[in-house]
Tab-separated table of C-alpha atoms in Angstrom:
chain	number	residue	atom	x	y	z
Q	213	UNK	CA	0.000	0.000	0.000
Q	214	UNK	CA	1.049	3.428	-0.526
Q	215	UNK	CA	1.053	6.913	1.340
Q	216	UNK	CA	-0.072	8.597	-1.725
Q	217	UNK	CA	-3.659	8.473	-2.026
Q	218	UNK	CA	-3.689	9.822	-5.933
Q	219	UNK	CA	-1.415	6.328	-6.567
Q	220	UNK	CA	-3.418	4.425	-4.310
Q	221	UNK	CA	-6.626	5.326	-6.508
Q	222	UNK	CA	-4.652	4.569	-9.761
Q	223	UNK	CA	-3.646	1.288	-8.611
Q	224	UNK	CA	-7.507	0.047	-7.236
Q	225	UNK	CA	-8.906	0.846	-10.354
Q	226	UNK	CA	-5.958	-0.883	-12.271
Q	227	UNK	CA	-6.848	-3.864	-9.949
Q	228	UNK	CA	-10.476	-3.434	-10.692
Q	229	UNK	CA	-9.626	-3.443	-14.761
Q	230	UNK	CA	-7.772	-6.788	-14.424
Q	231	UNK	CA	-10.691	-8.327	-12.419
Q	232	UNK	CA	-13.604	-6.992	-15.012
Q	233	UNK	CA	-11.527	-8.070	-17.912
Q	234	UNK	CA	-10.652	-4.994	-19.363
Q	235	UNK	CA	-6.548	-5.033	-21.013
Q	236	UNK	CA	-4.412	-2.354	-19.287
Q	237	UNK	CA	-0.991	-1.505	-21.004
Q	238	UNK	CA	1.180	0.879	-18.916
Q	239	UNK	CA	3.212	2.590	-22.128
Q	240	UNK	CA	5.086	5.756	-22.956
Q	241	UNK	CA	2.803	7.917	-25.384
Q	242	UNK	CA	4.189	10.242	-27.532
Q	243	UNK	CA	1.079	12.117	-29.315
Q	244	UNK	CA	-1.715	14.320	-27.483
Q	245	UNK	CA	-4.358	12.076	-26.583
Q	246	UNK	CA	-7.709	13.257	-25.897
Q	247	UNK	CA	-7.827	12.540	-22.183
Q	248	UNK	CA	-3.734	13.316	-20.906
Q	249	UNK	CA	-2.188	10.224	-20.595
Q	250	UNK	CA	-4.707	7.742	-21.827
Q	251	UNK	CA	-5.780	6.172	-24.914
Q	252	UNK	CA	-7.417	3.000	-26.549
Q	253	UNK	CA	-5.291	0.881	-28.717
Q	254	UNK	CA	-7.307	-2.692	-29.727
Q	255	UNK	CA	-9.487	-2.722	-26.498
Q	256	UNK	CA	-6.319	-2.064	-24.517
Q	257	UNK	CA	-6.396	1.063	-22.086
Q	258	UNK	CA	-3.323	2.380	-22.616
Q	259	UNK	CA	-1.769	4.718	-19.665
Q	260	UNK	CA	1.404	7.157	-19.777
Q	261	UNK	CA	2.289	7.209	-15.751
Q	262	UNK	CA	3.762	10.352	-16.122
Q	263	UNK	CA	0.937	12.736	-18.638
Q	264	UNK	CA	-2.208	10.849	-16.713
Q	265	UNK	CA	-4.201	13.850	-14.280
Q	266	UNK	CA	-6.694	12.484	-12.816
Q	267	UNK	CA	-6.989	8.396	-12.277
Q	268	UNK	CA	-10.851	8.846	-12.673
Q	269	UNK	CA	-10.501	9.467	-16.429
Q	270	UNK	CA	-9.414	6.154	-16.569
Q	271	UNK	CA	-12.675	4.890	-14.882
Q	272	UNK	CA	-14.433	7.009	-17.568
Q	273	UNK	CA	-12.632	5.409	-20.473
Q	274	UNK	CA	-13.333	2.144	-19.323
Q	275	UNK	CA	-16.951	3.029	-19.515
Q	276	UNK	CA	-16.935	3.281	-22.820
Q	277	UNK	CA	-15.554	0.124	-23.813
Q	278	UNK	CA	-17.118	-1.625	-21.387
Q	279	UNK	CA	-20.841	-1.240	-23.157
Q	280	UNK	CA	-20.015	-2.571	-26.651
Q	281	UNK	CA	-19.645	-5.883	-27.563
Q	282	UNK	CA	-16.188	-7.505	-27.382
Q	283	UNK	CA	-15.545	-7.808	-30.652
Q	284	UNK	CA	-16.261	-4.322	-32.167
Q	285	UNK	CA	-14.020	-3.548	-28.395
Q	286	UNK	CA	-10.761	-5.454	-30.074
Q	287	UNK	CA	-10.667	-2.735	-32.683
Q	288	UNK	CA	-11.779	0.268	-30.723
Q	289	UNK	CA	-9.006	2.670	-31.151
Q	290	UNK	CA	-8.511	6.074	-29.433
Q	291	UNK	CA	-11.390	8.379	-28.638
Q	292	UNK	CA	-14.240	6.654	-28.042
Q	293	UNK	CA	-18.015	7.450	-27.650
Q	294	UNK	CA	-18.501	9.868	-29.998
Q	295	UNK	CA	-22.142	9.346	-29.512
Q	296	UNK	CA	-24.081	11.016	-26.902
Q	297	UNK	CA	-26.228	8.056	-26.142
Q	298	UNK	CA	-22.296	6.449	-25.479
Q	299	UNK	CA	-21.405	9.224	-23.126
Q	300	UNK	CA	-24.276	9.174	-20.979
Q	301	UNK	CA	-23.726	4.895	-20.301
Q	302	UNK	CA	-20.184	6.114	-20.218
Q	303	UNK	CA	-20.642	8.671	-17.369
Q	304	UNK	CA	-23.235	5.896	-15.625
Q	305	UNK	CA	-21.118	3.525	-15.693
Q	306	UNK	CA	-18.075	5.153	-13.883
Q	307	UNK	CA	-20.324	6.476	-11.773
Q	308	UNK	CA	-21.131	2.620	-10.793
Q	309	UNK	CA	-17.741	1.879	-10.840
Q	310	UNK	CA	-16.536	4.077	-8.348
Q	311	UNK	CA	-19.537	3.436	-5.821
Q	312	UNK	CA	-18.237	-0.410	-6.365
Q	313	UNK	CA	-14.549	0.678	-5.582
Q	314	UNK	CA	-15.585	3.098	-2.328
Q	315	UNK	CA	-14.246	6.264	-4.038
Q	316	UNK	CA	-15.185	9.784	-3.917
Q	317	UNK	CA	-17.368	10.912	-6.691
Q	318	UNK	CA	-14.947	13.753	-7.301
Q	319	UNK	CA	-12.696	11.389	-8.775
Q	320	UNK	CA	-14.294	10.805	-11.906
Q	321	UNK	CA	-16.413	14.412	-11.825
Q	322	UNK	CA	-13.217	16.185	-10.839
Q	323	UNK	CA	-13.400	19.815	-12.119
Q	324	UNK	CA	-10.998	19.538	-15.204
Q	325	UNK	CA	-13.746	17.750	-16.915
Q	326	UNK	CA	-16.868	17.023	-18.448
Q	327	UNK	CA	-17.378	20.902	-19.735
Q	328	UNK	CA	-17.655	23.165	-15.736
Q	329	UNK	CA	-20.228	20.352	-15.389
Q	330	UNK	CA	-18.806	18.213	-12.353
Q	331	UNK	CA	-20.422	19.578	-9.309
Q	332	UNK	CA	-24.026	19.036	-11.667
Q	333	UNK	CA	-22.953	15.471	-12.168
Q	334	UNK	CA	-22.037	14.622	-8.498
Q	335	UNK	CA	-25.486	16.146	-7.093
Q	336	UNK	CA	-27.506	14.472	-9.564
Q	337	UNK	CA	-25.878	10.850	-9.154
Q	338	UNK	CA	-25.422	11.147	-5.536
Q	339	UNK	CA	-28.772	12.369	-5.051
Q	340	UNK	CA	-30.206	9.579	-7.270
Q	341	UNK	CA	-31.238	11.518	-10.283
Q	342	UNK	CA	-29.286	9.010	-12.611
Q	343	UNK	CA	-29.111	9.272	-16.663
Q	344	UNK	CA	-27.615	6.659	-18.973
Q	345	UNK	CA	-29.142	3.558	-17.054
Q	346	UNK	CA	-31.736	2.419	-18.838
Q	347	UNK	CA	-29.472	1.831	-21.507
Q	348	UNK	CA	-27.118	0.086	-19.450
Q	349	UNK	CA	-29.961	-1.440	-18.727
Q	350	UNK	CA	-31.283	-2.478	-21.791
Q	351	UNK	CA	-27.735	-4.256	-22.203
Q	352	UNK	CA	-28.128	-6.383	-19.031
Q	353	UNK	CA	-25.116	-4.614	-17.425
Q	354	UNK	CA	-27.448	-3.345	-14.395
Q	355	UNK	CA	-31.361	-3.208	-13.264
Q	356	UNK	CA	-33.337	0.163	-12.414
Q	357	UNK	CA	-35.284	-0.295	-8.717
Q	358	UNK	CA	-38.401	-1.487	-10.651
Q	359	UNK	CA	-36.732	-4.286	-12.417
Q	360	UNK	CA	-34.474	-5.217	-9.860
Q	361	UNK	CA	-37.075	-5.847	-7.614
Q	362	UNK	CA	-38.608	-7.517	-9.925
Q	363	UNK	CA	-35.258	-9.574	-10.477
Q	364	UNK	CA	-34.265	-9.705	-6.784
Q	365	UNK	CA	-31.057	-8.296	-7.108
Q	366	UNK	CA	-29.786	-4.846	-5.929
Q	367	UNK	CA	-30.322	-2.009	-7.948
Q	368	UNK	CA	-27.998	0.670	-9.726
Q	369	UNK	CA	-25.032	1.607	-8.836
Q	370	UNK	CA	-24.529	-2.239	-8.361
Q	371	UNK	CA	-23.801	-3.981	-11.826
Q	372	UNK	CA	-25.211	-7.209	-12.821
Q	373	UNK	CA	-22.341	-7.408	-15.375
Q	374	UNK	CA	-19.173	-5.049	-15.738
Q	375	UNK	CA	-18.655	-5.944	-19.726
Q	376	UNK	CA	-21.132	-6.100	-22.120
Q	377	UNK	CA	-20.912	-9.858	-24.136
Q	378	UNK	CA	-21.023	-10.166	-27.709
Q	379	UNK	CA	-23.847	-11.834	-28.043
């Protein structure tokens, strides 16, 4: 374990990648990337150490490749979710992620992103005003209070399934 909390965070959701199934390359990257430090290579997160700003971006990234299918995943390069619809399962799904990890929502909605928006985001999820779930939803990846009821299994935040399958 490590003093450094910032690390510390890193290194959990690194964990958390390996256990979900999504490839993690630690690499030296020589162009801008959209998101400092991080970009998608084949389904592989890839993460410069030394340009990465906030470890929640890489929650956030994950998001996006966790909600399409495996296959169209293994040639996902880059920026991803270029789509709004994307985005919002993107944002939902970190959101999940780091409720299932114990952090702070700041980490992901830390003010040097998602547009001056981040204090919106955390009051709305942490409140319970959630967007992007039904259609994580609608992939199986989680269950709204109605269905999980229904299903007898907790509701979002908690996942049913980190990855979507092809299939």
């Amino acid at each position: 374990m490590t003093d450094n909390p910032e690390l510390a965070t890193k290194e959990k959701i690194l964990q958390f990648f390996l256990d979900i199934g999504i490839p993690v390359k630690k690499t030296e990257l020589a162009r801008q990337t959209f998101l400092p430090g991080i970009s998608i290579e084949h389904g592989t997160i890839l993460i410069d150490e030394s340009k990465l700003l906030h470890p929640g971006d890489l929650l956030h990234e994950a998001g996006h490749l966790a909600v399409i299918p495996a296959q169209k995943r293994q040639q996902t390069q880059n920026n991803v979710g270029m789509k709004a619809a994307e985005e919002m399962m993107a944002i939902a799904w970190s959101y999940a992620a780091l409720v299932h990890l114990g952090l702070e929502p700041s980490c992901v909605f830390h003010n040097g992103g998602y547009r001056g928006e981040s204090e919106s985001l955390i009051e709305n999820f942490t409140k319970g005003r959630y967007f992007g779930v039904p259609m994580l939803q609608w992939l199986g990846l989680t269950a709204d209070g109605k269905r999980a009821e229904e299903m007898g299994i907790k509701p979002y935040p908690s996942m049913i399934k980190w990855i979507l399958d092809d299939g």
